[in-house]
Short mmCIF file of C-alpha atoms in Angstrom, two decimals:
data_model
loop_
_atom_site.label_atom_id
_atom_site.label_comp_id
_atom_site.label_asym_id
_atom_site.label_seq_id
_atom_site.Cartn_x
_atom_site.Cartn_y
_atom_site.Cartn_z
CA UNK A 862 10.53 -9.29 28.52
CA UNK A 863 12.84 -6.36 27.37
CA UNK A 864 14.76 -6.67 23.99
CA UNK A 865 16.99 -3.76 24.92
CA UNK A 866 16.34 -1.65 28.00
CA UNK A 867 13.12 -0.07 28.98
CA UNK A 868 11.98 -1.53 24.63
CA UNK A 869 9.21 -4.42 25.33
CA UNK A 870 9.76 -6.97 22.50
CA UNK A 871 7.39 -7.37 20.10
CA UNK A 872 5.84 -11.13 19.51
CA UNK A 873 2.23 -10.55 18.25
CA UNK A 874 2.63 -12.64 14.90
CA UNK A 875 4.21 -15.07 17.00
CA UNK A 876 1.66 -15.28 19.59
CA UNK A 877 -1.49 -14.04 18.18
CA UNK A 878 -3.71 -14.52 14.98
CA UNK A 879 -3.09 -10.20 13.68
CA UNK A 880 -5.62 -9.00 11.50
CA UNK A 881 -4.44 -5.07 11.85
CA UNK A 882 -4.82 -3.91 8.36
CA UNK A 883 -1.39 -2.54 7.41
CA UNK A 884 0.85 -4.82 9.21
CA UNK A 885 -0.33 -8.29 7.81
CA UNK A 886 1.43 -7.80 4.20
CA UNK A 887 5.04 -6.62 5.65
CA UNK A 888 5.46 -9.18 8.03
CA UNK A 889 9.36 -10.50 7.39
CA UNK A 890 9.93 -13.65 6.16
CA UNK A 891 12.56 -15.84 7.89
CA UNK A 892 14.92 -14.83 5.24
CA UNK A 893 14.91 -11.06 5.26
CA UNK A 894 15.26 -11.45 10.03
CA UNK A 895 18.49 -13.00 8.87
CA UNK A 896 19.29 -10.15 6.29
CA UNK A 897 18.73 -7.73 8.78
CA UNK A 898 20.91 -8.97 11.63
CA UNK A 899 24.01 -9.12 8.55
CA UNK A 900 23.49 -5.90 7.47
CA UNK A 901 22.51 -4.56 10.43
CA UNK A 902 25.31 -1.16 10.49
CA UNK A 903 24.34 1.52 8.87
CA UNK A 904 25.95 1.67 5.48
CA UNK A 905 26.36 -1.91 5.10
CA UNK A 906 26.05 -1.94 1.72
CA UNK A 907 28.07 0.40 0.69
CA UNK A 908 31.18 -2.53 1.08
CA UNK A 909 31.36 -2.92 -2.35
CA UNK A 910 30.28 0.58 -3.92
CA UNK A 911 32.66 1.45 -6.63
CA UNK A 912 32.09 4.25 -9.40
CA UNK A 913 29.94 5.55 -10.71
CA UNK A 914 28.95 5.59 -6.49
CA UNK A 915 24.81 5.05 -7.01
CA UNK A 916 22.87 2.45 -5.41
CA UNK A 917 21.64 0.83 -8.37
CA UNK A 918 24.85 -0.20 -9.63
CA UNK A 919 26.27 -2.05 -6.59
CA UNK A 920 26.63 -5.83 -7.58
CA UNK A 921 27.79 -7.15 -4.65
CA UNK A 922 25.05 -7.81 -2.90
CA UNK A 923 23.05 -8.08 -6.10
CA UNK A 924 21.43 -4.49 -5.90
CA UNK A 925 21.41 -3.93 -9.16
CA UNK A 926 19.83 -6.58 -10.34
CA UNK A 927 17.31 -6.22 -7.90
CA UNK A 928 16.43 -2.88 -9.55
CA UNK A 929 16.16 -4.78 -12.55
CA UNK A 930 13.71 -7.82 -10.93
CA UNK A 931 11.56 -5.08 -9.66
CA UNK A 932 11.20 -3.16 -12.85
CA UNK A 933 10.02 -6.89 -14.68
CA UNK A 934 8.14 -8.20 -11.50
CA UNK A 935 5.23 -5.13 -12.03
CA UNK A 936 6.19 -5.16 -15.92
CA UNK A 937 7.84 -1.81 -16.29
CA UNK A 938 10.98 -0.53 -17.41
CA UNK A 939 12.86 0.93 -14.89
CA UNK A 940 12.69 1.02 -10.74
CA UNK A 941 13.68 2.35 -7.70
CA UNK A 942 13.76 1.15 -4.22
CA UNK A 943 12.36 4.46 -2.19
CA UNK A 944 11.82 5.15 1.51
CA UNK A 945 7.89 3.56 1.38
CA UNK A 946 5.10 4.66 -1.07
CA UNK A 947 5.04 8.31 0.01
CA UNK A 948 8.81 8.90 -1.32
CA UNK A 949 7.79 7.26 -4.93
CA UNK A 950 4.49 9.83 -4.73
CA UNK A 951 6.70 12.75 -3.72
CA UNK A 952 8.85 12.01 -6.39
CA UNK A 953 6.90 11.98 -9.28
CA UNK A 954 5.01 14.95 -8.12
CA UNK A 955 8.57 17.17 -7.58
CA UNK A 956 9.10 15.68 -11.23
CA UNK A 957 5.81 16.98 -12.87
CA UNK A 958 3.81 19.13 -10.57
CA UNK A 959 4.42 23.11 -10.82
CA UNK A 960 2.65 25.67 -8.58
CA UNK A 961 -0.84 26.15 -9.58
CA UNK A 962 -0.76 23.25 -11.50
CA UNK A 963 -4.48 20.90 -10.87
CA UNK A 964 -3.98 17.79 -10.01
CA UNK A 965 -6.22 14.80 -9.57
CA UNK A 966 -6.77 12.31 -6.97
CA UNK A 967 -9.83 10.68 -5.72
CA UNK A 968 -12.00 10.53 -2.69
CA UNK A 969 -10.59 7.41 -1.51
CA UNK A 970 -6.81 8.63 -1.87
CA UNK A 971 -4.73 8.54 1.02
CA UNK A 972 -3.55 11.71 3.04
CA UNK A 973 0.41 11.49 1.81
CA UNK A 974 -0.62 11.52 -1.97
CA UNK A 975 -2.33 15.22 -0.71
CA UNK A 976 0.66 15.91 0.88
CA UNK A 977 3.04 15.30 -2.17
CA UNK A 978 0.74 17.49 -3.94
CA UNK A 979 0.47 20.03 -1.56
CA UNK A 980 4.58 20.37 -1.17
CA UNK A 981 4.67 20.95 -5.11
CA UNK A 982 1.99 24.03 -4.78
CA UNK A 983 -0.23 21.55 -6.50
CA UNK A 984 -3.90 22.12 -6.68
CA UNK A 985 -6.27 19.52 -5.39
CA UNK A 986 -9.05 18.12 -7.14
CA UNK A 987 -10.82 15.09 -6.41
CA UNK A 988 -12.90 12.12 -8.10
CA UNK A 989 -15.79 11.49 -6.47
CA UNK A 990 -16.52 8.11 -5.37
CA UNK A 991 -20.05 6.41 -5.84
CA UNK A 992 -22.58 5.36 -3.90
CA UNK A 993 -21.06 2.17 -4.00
CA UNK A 994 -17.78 3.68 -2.57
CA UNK A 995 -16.34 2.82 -6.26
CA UNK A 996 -13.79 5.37 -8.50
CA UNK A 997 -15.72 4.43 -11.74
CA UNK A 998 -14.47 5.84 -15.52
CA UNK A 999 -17.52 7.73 -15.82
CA UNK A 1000 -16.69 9.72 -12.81
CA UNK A 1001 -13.05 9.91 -13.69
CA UNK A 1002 -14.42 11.19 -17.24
CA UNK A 1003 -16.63 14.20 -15.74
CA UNK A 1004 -14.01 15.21 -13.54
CA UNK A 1005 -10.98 15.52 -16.00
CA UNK A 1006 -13.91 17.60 -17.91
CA UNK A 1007 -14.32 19.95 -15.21
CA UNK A 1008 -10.84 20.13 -14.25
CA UNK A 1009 -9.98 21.01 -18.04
CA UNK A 1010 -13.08 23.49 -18.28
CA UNK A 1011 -11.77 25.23 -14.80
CA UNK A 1012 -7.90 25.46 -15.61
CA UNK A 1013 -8.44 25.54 -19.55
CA UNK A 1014 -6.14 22.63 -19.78
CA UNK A 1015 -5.60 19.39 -18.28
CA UNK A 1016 -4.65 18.65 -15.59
CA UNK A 1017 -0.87 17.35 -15.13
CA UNK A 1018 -1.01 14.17 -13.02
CA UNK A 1019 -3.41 11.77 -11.70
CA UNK A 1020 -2.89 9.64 -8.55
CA UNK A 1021 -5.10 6.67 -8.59
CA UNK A 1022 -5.35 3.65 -6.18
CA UNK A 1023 -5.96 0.77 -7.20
CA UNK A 1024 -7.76 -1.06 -3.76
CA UNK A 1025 -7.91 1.91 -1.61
CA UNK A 1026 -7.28 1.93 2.32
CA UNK A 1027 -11.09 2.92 3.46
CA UNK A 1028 -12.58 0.02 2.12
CA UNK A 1029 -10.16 -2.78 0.23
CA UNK A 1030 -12.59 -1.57 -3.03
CA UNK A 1031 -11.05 -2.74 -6.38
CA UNK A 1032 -11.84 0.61 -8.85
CA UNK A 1033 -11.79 0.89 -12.61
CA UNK A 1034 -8.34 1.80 -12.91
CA UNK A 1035 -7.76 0.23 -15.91
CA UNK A 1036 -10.63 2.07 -17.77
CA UNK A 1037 -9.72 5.50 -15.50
CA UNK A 1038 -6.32 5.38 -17.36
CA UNK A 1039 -7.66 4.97 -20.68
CA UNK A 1040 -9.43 7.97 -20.80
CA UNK A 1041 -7.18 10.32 -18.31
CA UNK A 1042 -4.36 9.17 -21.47
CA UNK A 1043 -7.26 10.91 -23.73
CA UNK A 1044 -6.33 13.94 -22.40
CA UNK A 1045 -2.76 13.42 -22.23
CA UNK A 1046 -2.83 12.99 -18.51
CA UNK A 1047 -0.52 10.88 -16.57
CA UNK A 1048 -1.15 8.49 -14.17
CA UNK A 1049 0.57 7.39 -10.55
CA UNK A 1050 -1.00 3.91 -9.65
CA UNK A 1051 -0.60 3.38 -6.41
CA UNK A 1052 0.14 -0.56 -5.85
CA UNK A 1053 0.43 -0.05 -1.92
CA UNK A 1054 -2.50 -2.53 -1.08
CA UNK A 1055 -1.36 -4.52 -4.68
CA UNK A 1056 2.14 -4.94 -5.20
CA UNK A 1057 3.73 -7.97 -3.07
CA UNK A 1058 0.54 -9.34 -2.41
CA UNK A 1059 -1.17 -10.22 -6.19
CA UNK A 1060 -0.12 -9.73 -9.53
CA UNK A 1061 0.48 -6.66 -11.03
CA UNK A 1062 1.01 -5.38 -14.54
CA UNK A 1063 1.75 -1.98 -14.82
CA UNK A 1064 1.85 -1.99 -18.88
CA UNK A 1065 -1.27 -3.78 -19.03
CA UNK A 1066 -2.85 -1.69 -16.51
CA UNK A 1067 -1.55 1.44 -18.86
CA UNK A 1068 0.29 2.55 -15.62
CA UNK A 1069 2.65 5.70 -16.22
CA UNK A 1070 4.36 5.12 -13.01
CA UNK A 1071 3.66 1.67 -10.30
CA UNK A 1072 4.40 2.47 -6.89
CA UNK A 1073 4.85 -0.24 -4.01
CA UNK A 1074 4.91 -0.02 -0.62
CA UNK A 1075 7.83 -2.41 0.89
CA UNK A 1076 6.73 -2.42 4.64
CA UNK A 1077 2.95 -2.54 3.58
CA UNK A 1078 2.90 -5.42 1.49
CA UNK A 1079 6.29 -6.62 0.28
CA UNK A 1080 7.34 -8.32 3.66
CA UNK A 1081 9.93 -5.89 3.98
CA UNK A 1082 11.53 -3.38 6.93
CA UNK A 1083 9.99 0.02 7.03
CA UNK A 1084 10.53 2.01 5.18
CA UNK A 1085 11.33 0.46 2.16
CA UNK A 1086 9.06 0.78 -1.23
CA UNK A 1087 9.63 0.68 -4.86
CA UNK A 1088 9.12 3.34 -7.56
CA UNK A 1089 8.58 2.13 -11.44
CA UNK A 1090 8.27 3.32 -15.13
CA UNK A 1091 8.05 3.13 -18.29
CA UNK A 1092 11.07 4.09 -20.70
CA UNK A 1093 9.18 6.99 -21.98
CA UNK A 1094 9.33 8.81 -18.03
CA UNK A 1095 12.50 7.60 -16.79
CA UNK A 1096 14.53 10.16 -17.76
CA UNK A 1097 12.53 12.84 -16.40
CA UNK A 1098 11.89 11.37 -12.63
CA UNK A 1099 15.16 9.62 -12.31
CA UNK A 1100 16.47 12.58 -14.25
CA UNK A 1101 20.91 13.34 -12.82
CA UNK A 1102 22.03 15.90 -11.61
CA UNK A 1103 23.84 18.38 -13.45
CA UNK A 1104 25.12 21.28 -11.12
CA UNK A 1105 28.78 22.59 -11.30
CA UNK A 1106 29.20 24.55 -7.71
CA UNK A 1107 30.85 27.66 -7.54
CA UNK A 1108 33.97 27.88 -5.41
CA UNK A 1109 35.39 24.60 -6.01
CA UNK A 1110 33.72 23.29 -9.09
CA UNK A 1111 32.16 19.92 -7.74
CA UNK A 1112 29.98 17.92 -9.76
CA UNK A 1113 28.23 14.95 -8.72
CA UNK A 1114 28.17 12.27 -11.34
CA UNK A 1115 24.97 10.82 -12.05
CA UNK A 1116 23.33 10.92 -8.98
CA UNK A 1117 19.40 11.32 -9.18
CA UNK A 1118 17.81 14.17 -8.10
CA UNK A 1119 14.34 12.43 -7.18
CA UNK A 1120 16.13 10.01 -5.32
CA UNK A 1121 18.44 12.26 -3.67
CA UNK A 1122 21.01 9.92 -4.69
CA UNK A 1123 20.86 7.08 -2.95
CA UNK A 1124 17.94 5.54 -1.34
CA UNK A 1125 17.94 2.46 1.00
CA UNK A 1126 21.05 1.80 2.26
CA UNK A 1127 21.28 -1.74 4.77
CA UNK A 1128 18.43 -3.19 6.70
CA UNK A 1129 15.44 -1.61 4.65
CA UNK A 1130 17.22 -2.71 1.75
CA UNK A 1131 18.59 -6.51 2.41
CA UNK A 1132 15.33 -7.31 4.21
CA UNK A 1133 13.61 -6.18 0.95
CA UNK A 1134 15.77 -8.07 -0.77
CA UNK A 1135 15.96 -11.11 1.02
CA UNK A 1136 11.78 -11.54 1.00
CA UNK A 1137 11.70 -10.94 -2.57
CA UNK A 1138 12.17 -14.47 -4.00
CA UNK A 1139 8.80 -15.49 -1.09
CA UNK A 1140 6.96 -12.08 -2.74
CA UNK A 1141 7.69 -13.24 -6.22
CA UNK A 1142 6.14 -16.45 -5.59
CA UNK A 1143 3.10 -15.80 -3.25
CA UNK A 1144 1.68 -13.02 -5.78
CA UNK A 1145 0.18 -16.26 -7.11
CA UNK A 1146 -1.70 -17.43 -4.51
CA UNK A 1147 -4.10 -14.51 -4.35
CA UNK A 1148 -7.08 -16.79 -4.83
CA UNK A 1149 -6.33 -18.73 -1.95
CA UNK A 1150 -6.06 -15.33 -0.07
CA UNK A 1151 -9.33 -14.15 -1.24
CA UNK A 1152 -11.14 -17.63 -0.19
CA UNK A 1153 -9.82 -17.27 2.54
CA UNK A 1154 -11.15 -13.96 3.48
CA UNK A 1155 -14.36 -14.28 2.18
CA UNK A 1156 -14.98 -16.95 5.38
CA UNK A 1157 -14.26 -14.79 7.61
CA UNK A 1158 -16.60 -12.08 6.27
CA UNK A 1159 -19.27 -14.42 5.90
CA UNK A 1160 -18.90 -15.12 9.62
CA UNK A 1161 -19.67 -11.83 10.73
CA UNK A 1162 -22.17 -11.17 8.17
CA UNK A 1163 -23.94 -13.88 9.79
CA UNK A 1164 -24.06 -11.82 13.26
CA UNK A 1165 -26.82 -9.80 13.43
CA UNK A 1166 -27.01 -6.33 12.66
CA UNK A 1167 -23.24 -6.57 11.36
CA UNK A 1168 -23.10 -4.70 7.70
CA UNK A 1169 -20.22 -5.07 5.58
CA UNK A 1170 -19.00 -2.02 4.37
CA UNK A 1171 -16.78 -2.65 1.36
CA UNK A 1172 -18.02 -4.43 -1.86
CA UNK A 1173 -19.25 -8.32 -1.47
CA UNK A 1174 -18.39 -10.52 -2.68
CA UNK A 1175 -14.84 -9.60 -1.59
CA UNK A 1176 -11.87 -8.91 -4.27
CA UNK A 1177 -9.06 -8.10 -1.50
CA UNK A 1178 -8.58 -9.30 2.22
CA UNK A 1179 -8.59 -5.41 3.67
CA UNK A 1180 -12.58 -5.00 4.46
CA UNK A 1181 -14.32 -2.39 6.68
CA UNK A 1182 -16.89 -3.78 8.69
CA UNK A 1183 -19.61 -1.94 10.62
CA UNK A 1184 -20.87 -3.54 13.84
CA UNK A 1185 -22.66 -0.50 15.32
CA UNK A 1186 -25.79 -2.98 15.15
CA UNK A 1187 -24.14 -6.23 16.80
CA UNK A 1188 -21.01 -5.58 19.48
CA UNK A 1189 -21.53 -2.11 19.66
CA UNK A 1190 -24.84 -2.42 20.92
CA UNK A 1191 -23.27 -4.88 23.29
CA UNK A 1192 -20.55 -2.33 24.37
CA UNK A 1193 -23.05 -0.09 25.66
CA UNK A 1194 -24.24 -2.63 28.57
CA UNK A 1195 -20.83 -4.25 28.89
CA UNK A 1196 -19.24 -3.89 32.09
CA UNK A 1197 -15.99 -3.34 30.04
CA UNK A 1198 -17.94 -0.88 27.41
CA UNK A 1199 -16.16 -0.97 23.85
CA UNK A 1200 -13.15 -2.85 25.05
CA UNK A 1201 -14.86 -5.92 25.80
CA UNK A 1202 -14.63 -7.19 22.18
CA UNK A 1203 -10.85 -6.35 21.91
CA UNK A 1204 -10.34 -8.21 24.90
CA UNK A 1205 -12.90 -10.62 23.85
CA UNK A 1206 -10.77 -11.39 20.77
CA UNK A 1207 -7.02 -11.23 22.63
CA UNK A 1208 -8.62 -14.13 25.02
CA UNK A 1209 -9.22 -16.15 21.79
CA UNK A 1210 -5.65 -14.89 20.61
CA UNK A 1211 -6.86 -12.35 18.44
CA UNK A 1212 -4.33 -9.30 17.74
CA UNK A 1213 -4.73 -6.13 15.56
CA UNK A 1214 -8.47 -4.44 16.57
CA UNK A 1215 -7.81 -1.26 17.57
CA UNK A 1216 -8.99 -1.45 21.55
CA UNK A 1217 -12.12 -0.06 21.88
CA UNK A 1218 -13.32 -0.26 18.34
CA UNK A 1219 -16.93 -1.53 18.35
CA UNK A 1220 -18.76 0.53 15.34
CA UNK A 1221 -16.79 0.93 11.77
CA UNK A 1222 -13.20 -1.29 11.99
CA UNK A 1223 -11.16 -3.00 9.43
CA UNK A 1224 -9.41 -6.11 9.35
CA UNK A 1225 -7.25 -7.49 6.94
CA UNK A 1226 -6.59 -11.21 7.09
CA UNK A 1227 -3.30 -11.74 4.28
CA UNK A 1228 -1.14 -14.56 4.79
CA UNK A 1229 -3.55 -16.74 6.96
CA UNK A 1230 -4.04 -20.34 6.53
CA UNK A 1231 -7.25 -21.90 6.03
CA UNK A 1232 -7.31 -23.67 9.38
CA UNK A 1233 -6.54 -19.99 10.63
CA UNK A 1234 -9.18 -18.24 8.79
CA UNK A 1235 -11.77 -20.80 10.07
CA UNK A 1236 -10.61 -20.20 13.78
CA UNK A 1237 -11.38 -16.46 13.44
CA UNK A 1238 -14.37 -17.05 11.45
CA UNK A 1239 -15.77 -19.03 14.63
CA UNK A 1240 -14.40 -16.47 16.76
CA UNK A 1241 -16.39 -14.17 16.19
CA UNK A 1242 -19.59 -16.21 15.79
CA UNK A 1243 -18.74 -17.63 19.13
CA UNK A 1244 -18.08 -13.95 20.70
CA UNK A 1245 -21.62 -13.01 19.25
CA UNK A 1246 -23.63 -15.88 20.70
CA UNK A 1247 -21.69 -15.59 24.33
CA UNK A 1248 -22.79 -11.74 24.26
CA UNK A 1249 -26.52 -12.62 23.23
CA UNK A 1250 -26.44 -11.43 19.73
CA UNK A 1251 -28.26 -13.92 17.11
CA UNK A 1252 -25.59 -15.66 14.56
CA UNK A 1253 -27.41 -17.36 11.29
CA UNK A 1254 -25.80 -20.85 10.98
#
């Protein structure tokens, strides 16, 4: 079936159970498919823009008092909406970083944090990660040492995940902040795996800046994210522009510079907006999310020669799971080699594996139902015992 020309729809929330590990938090509520089909054109928000012409001060829709839920929802003072995670990152780094500058992230950060860096000049230097696959203060402490012994000063921003992609780990970020504050350091957390899908509190935390990731895990349209901060930093990243030109003397008003005036304009937007009252309220049911998780690792933990990879028990619903010793040694006599567990799992209605994927995967199983998480739990027990691999009851 084609939505539009040779462009297949797309139904594999509707007819599958998807475990892929980004797509499971920005699945669209019912609310934000309607948003999108109203607001659909281009600029569609722009209907009611009147002076001073900047995003955040449309009311009608209710934008800026979006930007205002937002700020209070991860308990800062002032947000953004920004194009996905990696637009809040760059922006803080064009804000603060300087060429030569050292700047830290850890060895569980993901690529487009480097990348920020990298487009300021920046120079990279990471946290090591322990054996554990855990960012732990003490490590945080030697490197900001280093860094500071290397550079003779500290270094000027630190990007720090909270759960990280790799693994779903939780880290010390509260006690990393602490000290990087010690040495006057500020600090990005990075609420892509976190924000939308449990609570978050960036002033508890001691969070300089929170950034979300819309599309990731705020059941919103890609891309779509949110950037937020404390009073003390708002001026500086959301800092206006100020330029007079030279042959005809324009000036700009108060557009921001980091946010290259406006943002999100229409579907992104609305659909962000219209999943935000379901986001608000399902923050709170991260227990339930985390029960239900923890089943479904059990399961495969009871397959033989199956190792969980991430930290057990289980404190988010991304986990990477290593199977080299169960369906991988299956693949290898398998008439259908590696694929035969992908296919395996899409005959149980099973979606999100990467075909072919039979050693190190991860699965992420957010926004399940119990029933749901129980099904999966005895699929793959029940794909174990029909390939001859021994499953602990």
């Amino acid at each position: 079936m084609k939505c539009a020309g040779t462009i297949d729809v797309r139904d594999v929330d509707e007819s599958s159970i998807n475990i892929d590990p980004i797509q499971v938090g920005g699945r669209l509520t019912a609310d934000a498919m309607k948003a999108m089909i109203a607001y659909g054109d281009g600029y569609s928000v722009c209907d009611q823009c009147r002076k001073p012409f900047r995003l955040d001060y449309i009311r009608t829709p209710p934008i800026d008092q979006f930007h205002r839920d937002l700020a209070s929802f991860v308990n800062m003072d002032t947000a953004r909406v920004v194009p996905g995670a990696r637009r809040g990152f760059q922006a803080v780094a064009d804000a603060f970083i300087s060429a030569g500058d050292p700047v830290l992230i850890t060895a569980l950060s993901h690529y487009t944090e480097v990348l920020a860096i990298e487009g300021r000049g920046g120079v990279i230097r990471e946290i090591p990660k322990n054996e554990s696959n855990i960012i732990t203060s003490d490590l945080a402490a030697q490197k900001i040492e280093e860094v500071t012994r290397e550079f003779r000063h500290s270094p000027t921003l630190l990007f720090l995940d909270h759960f990280d992609y790799q693994y779903g780990n939780c880290h010390e970020v509260e006690g990393i902040i602490r000290i990087a504050h010690q040495y006057d350091v500020p600090v990005l957390y990075n609420g892509a795996y976190t924000v939308g899908i449990m609570p978050v509190d960036g002033k508890k935390i001691g969070a300089d800046f929170v950034v979300g990731s819309g599309h990731k895990s705020m059941a919103a349209p890609a891309p779509s994210g949110m950037l937020a901060t404390t009073s003390e930093w708002a001026g500086r990243v959301f800092r206006t522009t100020g330029v007079t030109t030279d042959v005809t003397g324009r000036t700009f008003g108060i557009k921001e510079i980091g946010m290259m005036g406006c943002t999100l304009m229409g579907v992104t937007l609305m659909g962000m907006m219209a999943s935000f009252p379901h986001v608000r309220e399902r923050v709170n049911c991260w227990e339930r999310e985390l029960a239900n998780g923890q089943k479904v690792v059990d399961a495969l933990m009871a397959i033989e020669g199956t190792v969980i990879k991430s930290e057990y028990p289980r404190n988010h619903t991304l986990t990477r799971v290593d199977t080299t010793g169960s369906f991988d040694r299956v693949a290898q006599v398998h008439k259908k080699r590696g694929f035969f567990f992908s296919s395996a799992l899409k005959g149980k209605g099973i979606a999100g594996i990467i075909p072919g994927a039979t050693k190190v995967w991860k699965f992420n199983t957010y926004g399940m139902t119990g029933s749901q998480a129980e099904y999966l739990a005895a699929a793959f027990r029940d794909i174990a015992r029909e390939n001859g691999l021994a499953v602990t009851d």
